[in-house]
Every structure is written in structure tokens, then in C-alpha cells.
Coordinates of C-alpha atoms and ligand atoms in Angstrom, one line a residue:
X529 CA 27.5 -20.9 26.8
X530 CA 27.7 -17.3 26.8
X531 CA 29.1 -13.9 28.1
X532 CA 27.5 -13.2 31.0
X533 CA 27.6 -12.5 35.0
X534 CA 27.2 -15.6 35.5
X535 CA 30.2 -16.5 33.2
X536 CA 32.2 -14.5 34.1
X537 CA 34.8 -16.4 36.4
X538 CA 34.7 -19.4 33.8
X539 CA 36.8 -16.8 31.7
X540 CA 40.4 -17.6 31.1
X541 CA 42.8 -16.1 33.6
X542 CA 44.6 -13.9 31.1
X543 CA 41.4 -12.0 30.3
X544 CA 41.0 -8.7 32.3
X545 CA 37.3 -8.7 33.8
X546 CA 35.9 -5.9 35.5
X547 CA 37.1 -5.3 38.8
X548 CA 34.7 -3.1 40.6
X549 CA 31.1 -2.8 41.4
X550 CA 28.8 -2.5 38.4
X551 CA 25.8 -2.0 40.8
X552 CA 27.4 1.3 41.7
X553 CA 28.0 3.0 38.4
X554 CA 25.4 5.4 37.1
X555 CA 24.0 6.0 33.9
X556 CA 25.4 9.7 33.4
X557 CA 26.2 8.5 29.5
X558 CA 24.1 8.2 26.7
X559 CA 25.7 6.8 23.9
X560 CA 23.9 7.1 20.1
X561 CA 25.7 4.4 18.0
X562 CA 26.9 1.0 19.9
X563 CA 29.0 0.3 16.8
X564 CA 32.5 -1.6 16.6
X565 CA 34.2 1.6 17.1
X566 CA 32.5 2.8 19.9
X567 CA 32.7 -0.7 22.0
X568 CA 36.9 -0.6 21.4
X569 CA 37.5 3.2 21.9
X570 CA 34.9 5.4 24.6
X571 CA 33.5 2.4 26.7
X572 CA 37.4 1.0 26.9
X573 CA 37.9 4.5 28.4
X574 CA 35.4 4.4 30.4
X575 CA 36.3 1.0 31.7
X576 CA 39.7 1.5 32.6
X577 CA 38.9 5.0 34.6
X578 CA 35.8 2.4 36.6
X579 CA 38.5 -0.6 37.5
X580 CA 41.6 2.5 37.8
X581 CA 40.1 5.2 39.5
X582 CA 36.9 3.8 40.7
X583 CA 34.8 6.1 38.2
X584 CA 30.9 5.6 38.5
X585 CA 30.4 6.7 35.0
X586 CA 28.0 4.2 33.4
X587 CA 27.0 3.9 29.5
X588 CA 23.2 3.8 28.1
X589 CA 23.6 2.4 25.1
X590 CA 21.3 3.2 21.9
X591 CA 21.4 2.2 18.3
X592 CA 18.8 4.7 16.5
X593 CA 18.9 3.2 12.8
X594 CA 20.4 -0.2 12.4
X595 CA 22.1 -2.3 15.0
X596 CA 19.9 -3.6 16.7
X597 CA 21.2 -7.5 16.9
X598 CA 23.9 -5.5 18.4
X599 CA 21.5 -4.0 21.1
X600 CA 19.8 -7.3 21.8
X601 CA 23.4 -9.1 21.9
X602 CA 24.1 -6.6 24.7
X603 CA 20.6 -7.4 26.7
X604 CA 21.1 -11.4 26.6
X605 CA 24.7 -10.6 28.1
X606 CA 23.9 -8.6 31.0
X607 CA 25.6 -5.7 28.9
X608 CA 28.6 -7.0 28.9
X609 CA 31.3 -7.7 26.0
X610 CA 35.0 -8.6 25.1
X611 CA 37.5 -6.0 23.8
X612 CA 40.5 -7.3 22.1
X613 CA 44.0 -6.1 21.2
X614 CA 45.2 -7.9 17.9
X615 CA 48.9 -7.3 17.3
X616 CA 50.0 -9.2 14.3
X617 CA 48.8 -12.5 15.9
X618 CA 49.1 -11.9 19.6
X619 CA 45.7 -11.0 20.8
X620 CA 44.9 -9.9 24.6
X621 CA 41.3 -9.5 26.1
X622 CA 39.1 -7.4 28.6
X623 CA 35.7 -7.4 29.2
X624 CA 34.0 -3.9 29.3
X625 CA 31.5 -3.6 32.2
X626 CA 30.5 0.0 32.4
X627 CA 27.5 -0.5 30.2
X628 CA 24.0 -0.5 32.3
X629 CA 21.8 -0.3 29.8
X630 CA 21.0 -0.8 25.8
X631 CA 18.2 0.2 23.7
X632 CA 16.9 0.5 20.4
X633 CA 14.5 3.3 19.1
X634 CA 12.9 1.0 16.8
X635 CA 12.3 -2.3 19.2
X636 CA 12.2 -0.2 22.5
X637 CA 10.6 2.6 21.6
X638 CA 11.8 6.2 20.8
X639 CA 9.5 7.6 23.7
X640 CA 11.7 5.2 25.8
X641 CA 14.9 6.2 24.4
X642 CA 13.9 10.1 25.4
X643 CA 12.5 9.3 28.7
X644 CA 16.2 7.9 29.6
X645 CA 18.1 11.0 27.6
X646 CA 15.5 13.1 29.8
X647 CA 16.5 11.5 33.3
X648 CA 18.1 14.9 35.4
X649 CA 21.9 12.6 36.0
X650 CA 22.5 12.2 32.0
X651 CA 25.4 14.3 32.2
X652 CA 26.3 13.7 28.2
X653 CA 25.4 12.5 25.6
X654 CA 28.1 11.1 23.2
X655 CA 27.9 10.0 19.4
X656 CA 29.4 7.7 16.7
X657 CA 27.1 7.5 13.6
X658 CA 29.1 7.6 11.1
X659 CA 28.9 11.2 9.0
X660 CA 25.7 10.2 7.3
X661 CA 24.2 10.2 10.7
X662 CA 24.2 13.8 11.2
X663 CA 22.2 14.3 7.9
X664 CA 25.0 16.9 6.9
X665 CA 26.4 18.9 3.8
X666 CA 30.0 18.8 3.7
X667 CA 29.9 22.4 1.9
X668 CA 28.0 24.3 4.2
X669 CA 28.4 22.2 7.6
X670 CA 24.9 22.5 8.3
X671 CA 21.8 20.4 8.0
X672 CA 20.8 19.1 4.7
X673 CA 17.1 19.8 4.6
X674 CA 16.3 18.0 1.7
X675 CA 17.4 14.3 3.8
X676 CA 14.3 12.2 3.6
X677 CA 14.8 11.6 7.3
X678 CA 15.3 15.4 8.2
X679 CA 11.8 16.2 6.3
X680 CA 10.1 13.4 8.5
X681 CA 11.3 14.9 12.0
X682 CA 10.5 18.4 10.9
X683 CA 7.2 17.1 10.5
X684 CA 7.2 14.8 13.7
X685 CA 9.4 16.5 15.8
X686 CA 8.3 14.5 19.1
X687 CA 8.9 10.7 17.5
X688 CA 12.2 12.0 15.5
X689 CA 14.4 9.1 13.9
X690 CA 17.4 10.7 13.4
X691 CA 20.4 12.4 15.6
X692 CA 19.9 15.6 15.2
X693 CA 16.1 15.8 15.9
X694 CA 16.5 12.9 19.1
X695 CA 18.7 15.7 20.3
X696 CA 16.6 18.6 19.6
X697 CA 13.8 16.6 21.0
X698 CA 14.9 15.1 24.1
X699 CA 16.8 19.0 24.7
X700 CA 12.9 20.3 24.3
X701 CA 12.1 17.9 27.1
X702 CA 14.7 19.1 29.7
X703 CA 14.0 22.8 28.8
X704 CA 10.2 22.2 29.6
X705 CA 11.1 20.2 33.1
X706 CA 13.3 22.4 34.0
X707 CA 16.2 19.8 33.8
X708 CA 19.5 21.3 33.0
X709 CA 21.0 21.0 29.7
X710 CA 23.8 18.0 29.0
X711 CA 26.5 18.2 26.8
X712 CA 26.9 16.2 22.9
X713 CA 30.2 15.0 22.1
X714 CA 30.9 13.4 18.6
X715 CA 33.4 10.8 18.8
X716 CA 32.9 10.5 14.3
X717 CA 35.0 11.1 12.2
X718 CA 34.3 14.9 10.4
X719 CA 36.2 18.3 11.3
X720 CA 34.9 20.1 14.0
X721 CA 32.7 17.4 14.3
X722 CA 31.0 19.4 17.4
X723 CA 30.6 22.4 15.4
X724 CA 29.3 20.2 12.6
X725 CA 27.0 18.8 15.5
X726 CA 25.8 22.2 17.1
X727 CA 25.0 23.3 13.6
X728 CA 22.6 19.9 12.7
X729 CA 21.5 20.3 16.1
X730 CA 20.6 24.3 16.5
X731 CA 19.3 24.2 12.6
X732 CA 16.7 22.1 13.6
X733 CA 15.9 23.2 16.5
X734 CA 15.1 27.1 14.8
X735 CA 13.1 25.8 12.6
X736 CA 11.4 24.5 15.4
X737 CA 11.2 27.1 18.2
X738 CA 13.5 29.7 18.3
X739 CA 13.0 30.1 21.9
X740 CA 14.1 25.9 22.3
X741 CA 17.5 27.3 19.8
X742 CA 18.1 30.2 22.0
X743 CA 17.9 27.8 25.2
X744 CA 20.4 25.1 23.5
X745 CA 22.4 28.4 22.4
X746 CA 23.1 29.4 25.9
X747 CA 22.9 26.0 27.6
X748 CA 24.6 23.1 25.5
X749 CA 28.0 22.5 24.5
X750 CA 29.6 20.9 21.7
X751 CA 32.9 19.4 22.3
X752 CA 35.2 18.3 19.7
X753 CA 37.1 15.5 19.9
X754 CA 39.9 14.0 17.7
X755 CA 39.6 10.1 18.2
X756 CA 41.5 7.3 17.2
X757 CA 42.1 3.5 16.9
X758 CA 41.7 1.1 14.1
X759 CA 38.4 -1.6 14.8
X760 CA 37.8 -2.7 11.5
X761 CA 34.4 -4.5 11.1
X762 CA 33.6 -8.0 12.9
X763 CA 34.1 -10.8 10.4
X764 CA 33.3 -14.2 11.5
X765 CA 37.4 -15.3 11.6
X766 CA 37.3 -12.2 14.1
X767 CA 34.3 -13.9 16.2
X768 CA 36.1 -17.3 16.5
X769 CA 38.9 -15.5 17.7
X770 CA 37.2 -14.0 20.2
X771 CA 35.8 -17.3 21.2
X772 CA 39.2 -18.8 22.1
X773 CA 40.3 -16.0 24.0
X774 CA 37.4 -16.4 26.2
X775 CA 38.4 -19.9 26.3
X776 CA 35.1 -21.2 24.6
X777 CA 32.4 -18.6 25.7
X778 CA 30.8 -17.2 22.8
X779 CA 30.6 -13.2 22.8
X780 CA 28.4 -12.1 20.0
X781 CA 28.6 -8.6 21.2
X782 CA 32.5 -8.7 21.0
X783 CA 34.9 -7.1 18.9
X784 CA 38.5 -6.3 17.8
X785 CA 40.9 -3.3 16.9
X786 CA 44.2 -2.1 17.0
X787 CA 46.5 -2.2 20.7
X788 CA 47.0 1.8 19.4
X789 CA 44.1 4.4 21.0
X790 CA 44.4 7.8 21.3
X791 CA 41.4 10.9 22.6
X792 CA 42.0 14.2 22.2
X793 CA 38.7 16.1 23.5
X794 CA 38.0 19.9 24.2
X795 CA 37.5 20.6 27.7
X796 CA 34.2 21.9 27.5
X797 CA 31.7 20.4 29.7
X798 CA 28.2 21.7 30.7
X799 CA 27.6 18.9 33.3
X800 CA 30.6 17.2 33.9
X801 CA 32.6 14.6 32.6
X802 CA 34.6 11.8 33.5
X803 CA 38.0 12.2 34.6
X804 CA 39.3 10.9 30.7
X805 CA 43.0 12.3 31.4
X806 CA 43.5 9.6 34.0
X807 CA 43.0 7.1 30.7
X808 CA 45.0 8.0 28.7
X809 CA 43.0 11.0 26.6
X810 CA 44.4 14.2 26.2
X811 CA 42.3 17.4 27.5
X812 CA 43.1 20.5 25.5
X813 CA 41.3 24.0 24.6
X814 CA 41.9 23.5 20.7
X815 CA 41.5 20.1 18.6
X816 CA 41.0 21.2 15.1
X817 CA 45.2 21.3 14.6
X818 CA 44.5 17.3 15.9
X819 CA 41.7 16.4 14.1
X820 CA 42.5 17.9 10.8
X821 CA 46.1 16.0 11.4
X822 CA 44.2 12.8 11.9
X823 CA 41.7 13.4 9.5
X824 CA 44.1 14.2 6.6
X825 CA 47.5 12.2 7.4
X826 CA 45.4 8.7 8.6
X827 CA 42.2 9.0 7.0
X828 CA 43.5 10.4 3.8
X829 CA 46.3 8.0 3.0
X830 CA 43.2 5.4 4.2
X831 CA 40.8 6.6 1.7
X832 CA 44.0 7.1 -1.2
X833 CA 44.8 3.0 0.2
X834 CA 41.8 2.6 -0.3
X835 CA 40.2 3.2 -4.0
X836 CA 43.8 2.2 -5.6
X837 CA 43.8 -1.0 -3.6
X838 CA 40.5 -1.9 -3.9
X839 CA 41.2 -1.3 -8.1
X840 CA 44.7 -2.9 -8.0
X841 CA 42.9 -6.5 -6.2
X842 CA 44.0 -5.8 -2.9
X843 CA 41.1 -6.2 -0.4
X844 CA 43.0 -5.7 3.2
X845 CA 45.3 -2.5 3.8
X846 CA 48.0 -4.8 5.0
X847 CA 48.0 -5.9 1.2
X848 CA 48.7 -2.4 0.2
X849 CA 51.4 -2.1 2.6
X850 CA 52.8 -5.5 1.1
X851 CA 53.2 -3.1 -2.1
X852 CA 56.7 -1.0 -2.2
X853 CA 55.2 1.6 -4.4
X854 CA 51.7 2.1 -2.7
X855 CA 53.5 2.7 0.6
X856 CA 56.0 5.3 -1.5
X857 CA 52.8 6.8 -2.4
X858 CA 51.2 6.8 0.6
X859 CA 54.2 8.3 2.4
X860 CA 54.2 11.0 -0.1
X861 CA 51.1 11.8 -0.1
X862 CA 51.5 12.0 4.1
X863 CA 54.2 14.5 3.9
X864 CA 54.2 16.2 1.1
X865 CA 50.9 17.0 0.7
X866 CA 48.7 16.9 3.7
X867 CA 51.7 17.7 6.5
X868 CA 52.4 20.9 4.8
X869 CA 48.8 21.9 5.4
X870 CA 49.0 21.6 9.0
X871 CA 48.5 23.5 11.9
X872 CA 49.3 21.6 14.3
X873 CA 52.7 22.1 16.7
X874 CA 55.1 19.8 18.5
X875 CA 54.4 16.7 17.2
X876 CA 57.0 15.1 14.6
X877 CA 55.1 14.6 11.7
X878 CA 57.6 12.4 10.1
X879 CA 57.5 10.1 13.0
X880 CA 53.3 10.0 13.0
X881 CA 53.7 9.0 9.5
X882 CA 55.8 6.4 9.8
X883 CA 54.0 5.0 12.9
X884 CA 50.8 5.1 10.8
X885 CA 52.3 3.2 7.9
X886 CA 53.3 0.7 10.6
X887 CA 49.8 0.5 12.2
X888 CA 48.6 0.0 8.6
X889 CA 50.8 -3.3 8.4
X890 CA 49.3 -5.3 11.4
X891 CA 48.3 -8.4 9.5
X892 CA 45.6 -9.1 12.5
X893 CA 43.4 -6.5 11.5
X894 CA 42.6 -7.7 7.8
X895 CA 40.8 -3.9 7.2
X896 CA 39.1 -3.9 4.0
X897 CA 39.3 -1.3 1.6
X898 CA 36.0 -2.1 0.9
X899 CA 34.8 -0.5 4.2
X900 CA 37.0 2.5 4.0
X901 CA 36.2 3.0 0.3
X902 CA 32.1 3.4 1.5
X903 CA 30.6 6.8 1.8
X904 CA 33.3 8.9 -0.3
X905 CA 30.8 12.0 -0.8
X906 CA 30.7 12.5 3.5
X907 CA 34.2 11.2 3.0
X908 CA 36.7 12.8 0.3
X909 CA 36.2 16.8 1.8
X910 CA 38.0 16.6 4.6
X911 CA 40.3 14.3 3.8
X912 CA 41.5 15.1 0.9
X913 CA 39.3 18.1 -0.7
X914 CA 40.3 20.8 1.6
X915 CA 44.4 20.0 1.2
X916 CA 43.6 20.6 -2.6
X917 CA 42.6 24.1 -2.1
X918 CA 45.5 24.6 0.0
X919 CA 47.6 23.5 -2.4
X920 CA 45.8 25.4 -5.2
X921 CA 46.0 28.2 -3.0
X922 CA 49.7 27.9 -2.7
X923 CA 50.8 26.9 -6.2
X924 CA 52.0 23.4 -5.0
X925 CA 51.9 20.0 -6.3
X926 CA 48.9 17.6 -5.1
X927 CA 49.9 14.9 -7.6
X928 CA 48.6 12.0 -5.0
X929 CA 45.8 13.5 -4.1
X930 CA 44.3 13.9 -7.3
X931 CA 45.2 10.7 -8.2
X932 CA 43.1 9.5 -5.1
X933 CA 40.4 11.7 -5.8
X934 CA 40.3 10.2 -9.5
X935 CA 40.5 6.5 -8.1
X936 CA 37.2 7.9 -6.1
X937 CA 35.6 8.5 -9.0
X938 CA 37.2 5.2 -10.8
X939 CA 35.7 3.0 -8.0
X940 CA 32.3 4.9 -8.1
X941 CA 32.2 3.8 -11.7
X942 CA 31.5 0.2 -10.7
X943 CA 34.2 -1.8 -11.8
X944 CA 37.7 -2.7 -10.8
X945 CA 41.0 -3.3 -12.8
X946 CA 40.0 -7.1 -13.0
X947 CA 36.5 -6.1 -14.8
X948 CA 34.9 -7.2 -11.3
X949 CA 31.5 -5.2 -10.9
X950 CA 32.1 -3.1 -7.1
X951 CA 29.4 -2.7 -4.6
X952 CA 29.4 1.0 -3.8
X953 CA 27.6 2.2 -0.7
X954 CA 27.4 5.8 -0.2
X955 CA 24.4 7.8 0.8
X956 CA 24.6 9.4 -2.5
X957 CA 24.7 6.2 -4.1
X958 CA 21.8 6.9 -6.5
X959 CA 22.9 10.3 -7.7
X960 CA 26.8 8.5 -8.8
X961 CA 25.0 5.6 -10.7
X962 CA 23.1 8.7 -12.9
X963 CA 26.1 10.6 -13.1
X964 CA 28.2 7.2 -14.5
X965 CA 25.3 5.4 -16.6
X966 CA 25.2 8.8 -18.3
X967 CA 28.6 9.6 -18.7
X968 CA 31.4 8.3 -21.3
X969 CA 34.3 6.7 -19.6
X970 CA 36.8 9.5 -20.3
X971 CA 36.8 13.0 -19.2
X972 CA 33.3 13.7 -19.1
X973 CA 33.1 11.2 -16.4
X974 CA 35.6 13.4 -14.3
X975 CA 33.3 16.4 -15.4
X976 CA 29.8 14.3 -14.2
X977 CA 31.5 13.5 -10.6
X978 CA 32.7 17.1 -10.1
X979 CA 28.7 18.1 -10.5
X980 CA 28.4 17.1 -7.3
X981 CA 28.6 20.3 -5.8
X982 CA 27.8 19.7 -2.3
X983 CA 31.0 17.5 -2.2
X984 CA 33.3 19.4 -4.3
X985 CA 32.2 22.8 -3.9
X986 CA 32.0 25.5 -6.7
X987 CA 35.3 26.1 -6.3
X988 CA 36.4 23.3 -7.3
X989 CA 34.3 22.2 -9.8
X990 CA 35.2 25.1 -11.7
X991 CA 38.8 25.1 -10.9
X992 CA 40.5 24.0 -14.5
X993 CA 44.2 23.1 -12.8
X994 CA 41.7 20.6 -10.5
X995 CA 39.9 19.5 -13.4
X996 CA 42.6 18.9 -15.7
X997 CA 44.6 17.1 -12.7
X998 CA 42.2 14.6 -12.1
X999 CA 41.5 13.9 -15.2
X1000 CA 44.8 12.8 -16.2
X1001 CA 44.8 10.9 -13.5
X1002 CA 41.3 8.9 -14.2
X1003 CA 43.0 8.5 -17.8
X1004 CA 45.9 6.9 -16.7
X1005 CA 43.6 4.5 -14.2
X1006 CA 41.6 3.6 -16.9
X1007 CA 44.3 3.1 -19.2
X1008 CA 46.9 1.5 -17.0
X1009 CA 45.2 0.2 -14.2
X1010 CA 46.0 0.9 -10.7
X1011 CA 48.9 -0.4 -10.0
X1012 CA 50.7 0.7 -12.8
X1013 CA 49.5 4.1 -12.2
X1014 CA 51.0 4.1 -8.7
X1015 CA 54.4 2.5 -9.3
X1016 CA 54.7 5.4 -12.3
X1017 CA 53.8 8.1 -10.3
X1018 CA 56.2 6.5 -6.8
X1019 CA 58.8 6.6 -9.2
X1020 CA 58.9 10.3 -8.9
X1021 CA 59.4 10.3 -4.8
X1022 CA 62.4 8.9 -3.2
Ligands
LIG2227 P1 29.7 0.6 12.5 O1 29.4 0.4 11.6 O2 29.9 -0.7 13.3 O3 28.5 1.5 13.3 C1 27.6 1.9 13.2 C2 26.7 2.5 14.2 O4 26.4 4.3 13.6 C3 25.4 1.6 14.4 O5 25.7 2.1 15.8 C4 24.4 2.3 13.6 O6 23.3 1.9 14.4 C5 25.0 4.1 13.9 N1 24.5 4.7 12.4 C6 24.6 4.0 11.2 N2 23.8 5.2 10.4 C7 23.1 6.1 11.1 C8 22.2 6.9 11.0 N3 22.1 7.6 9.5 N4 21.8 7.6 12.1 C9 21.8 7.0 13.3 N5 22.8 6.1 13.5 C10 23.6 5.5 12.9 O7 31.0 1.5 12.1 P2 32.1 2.1 13.6 O8 33.2 0.8 13.3 O9 31.0 1.9 14.7 O10 31.8 3.5 12.9 C11 31.4 4.1 13.3 C12 31.9 5.8 12.7 O11 32.8 6.1 14.2 C13 32.9 6.1 11.8 O12 32.2 6.5 10.8 C14 33.8 7.2 12.0 O13 33.5 8.4 12.0 C15 33.9 6.6 13.7 N6 35.6 6.2 14.1 C16 35.8 4.9 13.7 C17 36.7 4.0 13.8 C18 36.9 2.7 13.3 O14 38.6 2.2 12.9 N7 36.4 2.0 13.5 C19 37.9 5.3 14.6 C20 37.4 6.1 14.4 C21 36.6 6.9 14.5
LIG2228 C1 38.7 4.4 8.0 C2 38.5 5.0 9.6 O1 36.5 3.7 7.7 C3 37.6 4.6 7.7 O2 36.8 5.2 6.9 O3 39.6 5.4 7.6 O4 37.4 4.2 10.6 C4 39.6 4.7 10.1 O5 40.1 3.3 10.7 C5 39.7 5.5 11.8 O6 39.4 7.0 11.7 C6 41.1 5.1 12.5 O7 41.0 5.9 13.7

């Protein structure tokens, strides 16, 4: 039996179910990217608001590329899905009821998606499509015109495939119909994610029609957000546990994440917004200090642990936490190499670092190092490289950061310390593979990978101190492996 309106009453008593009239919700937010994270984050905030504050903000969920099954699953179960919180072996579950509609561009047609986005009542288009969904270059924070899908959208602007293309076309249709604009809110892990979103949308609009671009500039806001909740991709074990939580009822759209969640939002909405602050979100004028804190301390240490952990044979983050040297090194990275680069005020960064390590220890999560390791070319810049620039400018030490970059190089070289092949996933994987194939496994490899200037920028590619430190770390990883390299480094730390 499957989760649906009909089976809600059969769920075990401890499962929290919608206590509000779902028919009274209005579809005011279109969300692009119905993946794991959105379900356990923004959807839960909306569900809390509906059940505790009488909010009528409902969602239309859209997947543009990938995720056909998730949309189909939603349709099959009256748009209900469950979200579990897992704290070690202790799980709790709520069924989220704020979704009113679900569409997939390839299944329902892009025209249908655009029709929904041009309804007068749509106030917000929010996004969680991973960094690559923005089709941007980290070095310019703007559109990558060499991206094949962007080329397609430039040639077929009324039938777009990409996130920027779909937003531009929806806004053009709204302008044409004399409708007000909506707010575009990125919830992806990029620094100044609102700024990046604005840049890619405006760049594409300008290529199409200067007047449209001007209308967007004047009418659309692109608030930045800092989003946090660890939500690993669900495995078959996760799905089994969700079913147990639901007393045997099946929910293929269910997801599980850690109990912690945080959302800091730039308060800049052109057509209204839910009262997210009443569900625990923080509405602020400037999100950047929070974004940088989270991207460098959390995501930076996550990537560090992911590359070094994977190479050393640790398949999950909680396994890295069993290795005292990895813990020491991650803590040093956070407090000595990331914290000094931050501008955030009024946060106890030592307590923050310790709370992150505690969250990583949660054995319920089973967060794969392989998952975090993917798409490194779009993650390294904000997680490690910006901090390295800070240290180069201040002449301060960045041993862990250099090791993190070297570990990424070793990882994308494709063989772990036990000699097993690594399945490397990255939007630049073809370029990476060619560079690896054509370079010797020594300083040449480092030099070859540093030629990816869209990742490292001309400045780092040519910085001798940076090259030297990354090369030393790379050679150590090659000679003695990740575990011993981390052990050697950690000996210097208290
Ligand atoms: P996921 O793989 O479960 O979902 C990815 C979503 O993005 C899917 O809906 C897919 O259809 C869409 N997508 C992928 N590539 C796309 C493209 N090129 N164009 C358009 N749509 C595309 O991933 P998950 O866990 O939902 O994470 C998504 C993003 O959310 C992350 O990359 C990150 O930026 C952010 N995030 C994730 C957290 C997590 O712990 N999972 C926590 C904080 C932020
Ligand atoms: C992770 C993040 O996959 C990754 O790259 O570092 O998704 C991380 O789990 C979240 O940002 C936590 O909020």
C-alpha cells in the first residue's frame, strides 16, 4: 500500500501528518529541482508554517533535467511525501502536505511548466538544481556561453531546457501579459547564490532582448540564501527504514536527513513571501557572511573529508570521524584556515566547528564521500580556493587547504589508495580525463590540472607558492597515501 490521502489515517500515531486543509493552499511558489534537499528543507519549513501558522503558501514542483521518477512518484500519491529525521538510530517522521502540483519538463512539456510560471499568483520561483544547473563559470560568476544546453537555449529561447533559459522565458511571458514579476531565490550551495542567479538570467536575457533584460533588472529580485541541512541521497536501506516508520506503507518519494536545519535569507522579495521567520529561518539584509561561513567551514571540511576519506577507503563521512587524525585535520582546517578568512560577526566559530564535527559523527546519515566528492570543479572555488587566496595575500599558512586541493587532484586521477578505479562525476570530466591521461603522475599532473583556469583562475594557476604546496601534498598522497599524509599533517596540530 502506498502513501496517499486515503492511507494517511493508517499511519502510526507518532508520524506527524498535515493538520491543515490542503485544499486551502494556493500554489504561489514554483520550485525548480525536486531533489533530496528541497524535500527535507524548504518543503518542511512550508509545512511547519501551514500547520502552525495557517500559511496558505503551496508549491508547484518542477524538474527540468533528471528526476522524472520523483515527479511521477508525487503524482501517484496525492503529492504527499514523508521526511524523516535521523539521529543515530533514533528516527522521527512527518508527512509534508504543501505540494499542490508536480511537473517534469520532458514528460509534461516545457509549455506546461511555463504556463504555471506565468500564472498571476506565482510570487516566487525557488531553485535547488546543484551548482551545475546554473550553467555558470565560477571565475566570472556568470553564464558559460560554451555550455551546450545554453547554446540550445540561445537558439530555442521559447522552448528552453536550462534553469536560466526557463526563468528568462517565463519572465518574458509575464512582461508580455502585463503581469508582475516574481522573486527568483536560489537555495544552492554557491557564494552569493542570488548574485550568480541574477548574472546568468540577465546575461541570457541581454543576448535576447535588451528591453527584456532591463525589465528584469528593474522588477525581479534575486535574494541570496544560506541553506543548511545534511540530506544524503537515499539508499535502499533508507527507503526500508522510511517504510518501517510509516508502519509498512510505501513512500518512494520519502527522504531522510539530519535533525539540524538552518536557513538565512536576504529579505528582498518583490511579490511577498511566507513568514519563514515563524518557522525558524533568519531574514537578514546581508547573507554573504553566513554563506561564506557555511561554505568554507562546513562544505570546505566536507570536501576535504570526502576526497581524503574516499582515497583512504572511508566510504562515509561518519567513518572519517572514527579516525582521530582526520578529525584533527578537519578541525584545524575549519578553525585555523577557514575561520580567519570570515567576516561573520557574533558567531562562536569554535562552537560552530565542534557542532559540525558532531553532525558528521551521526551514524544514521551514511553520507557517501563519493556523493560529496562529485562536481569538484564547481565546488572547490568557494569551498577552498577563495580561502587560499586570502592566505596568499596575508602570507599565512594553508597546509590543509593545499592538501584538500591535492586530494581532489588525486581523486580525479581516478585510482584510490587501494588501487580501485574511481567513478569521477563532474561537468568537466572529459577535460579532466584528457589532462590526466596526458600527464605523468608527478608534478606534471598538478600542472596539468591547474590549467583548468575556469576553476583556478589565472592568479592561482600561476602562483608559485600555491603550486609548490599543492605539488608537495600531491606527491605525499601518491607516495604514502591519504591516511598517512593526514596522520603526518595532524601531528603538527593540537
Ligand atoms: P539531488 O540530486 O537529490 O537533486 C538534484 C535536483 O537538481 C533534481 O531535482 C534534478 O532534477 C535537478 N538537476 C540536476 N541537474 C540539473 C540541471 N543541469 N539543470 C536543472 N536541474 C538539474 O540533490 P540534492 O541533495 O537535492 O542537492 C541539490 C543541491 O541542493 C545541492 O547541489 C546543493 O547546492 C543544495 N544543498 C543540498 C544539501 C544536501 O545535503 N543534500 C544541503 C544544502 C544545500
Ligand atoms: C555536501 C553538501 O554534497 C555536498 O557537497 O557538502 O550537500 C552538504 O551536505 C550540505 O551543504 C549541508 O547543508
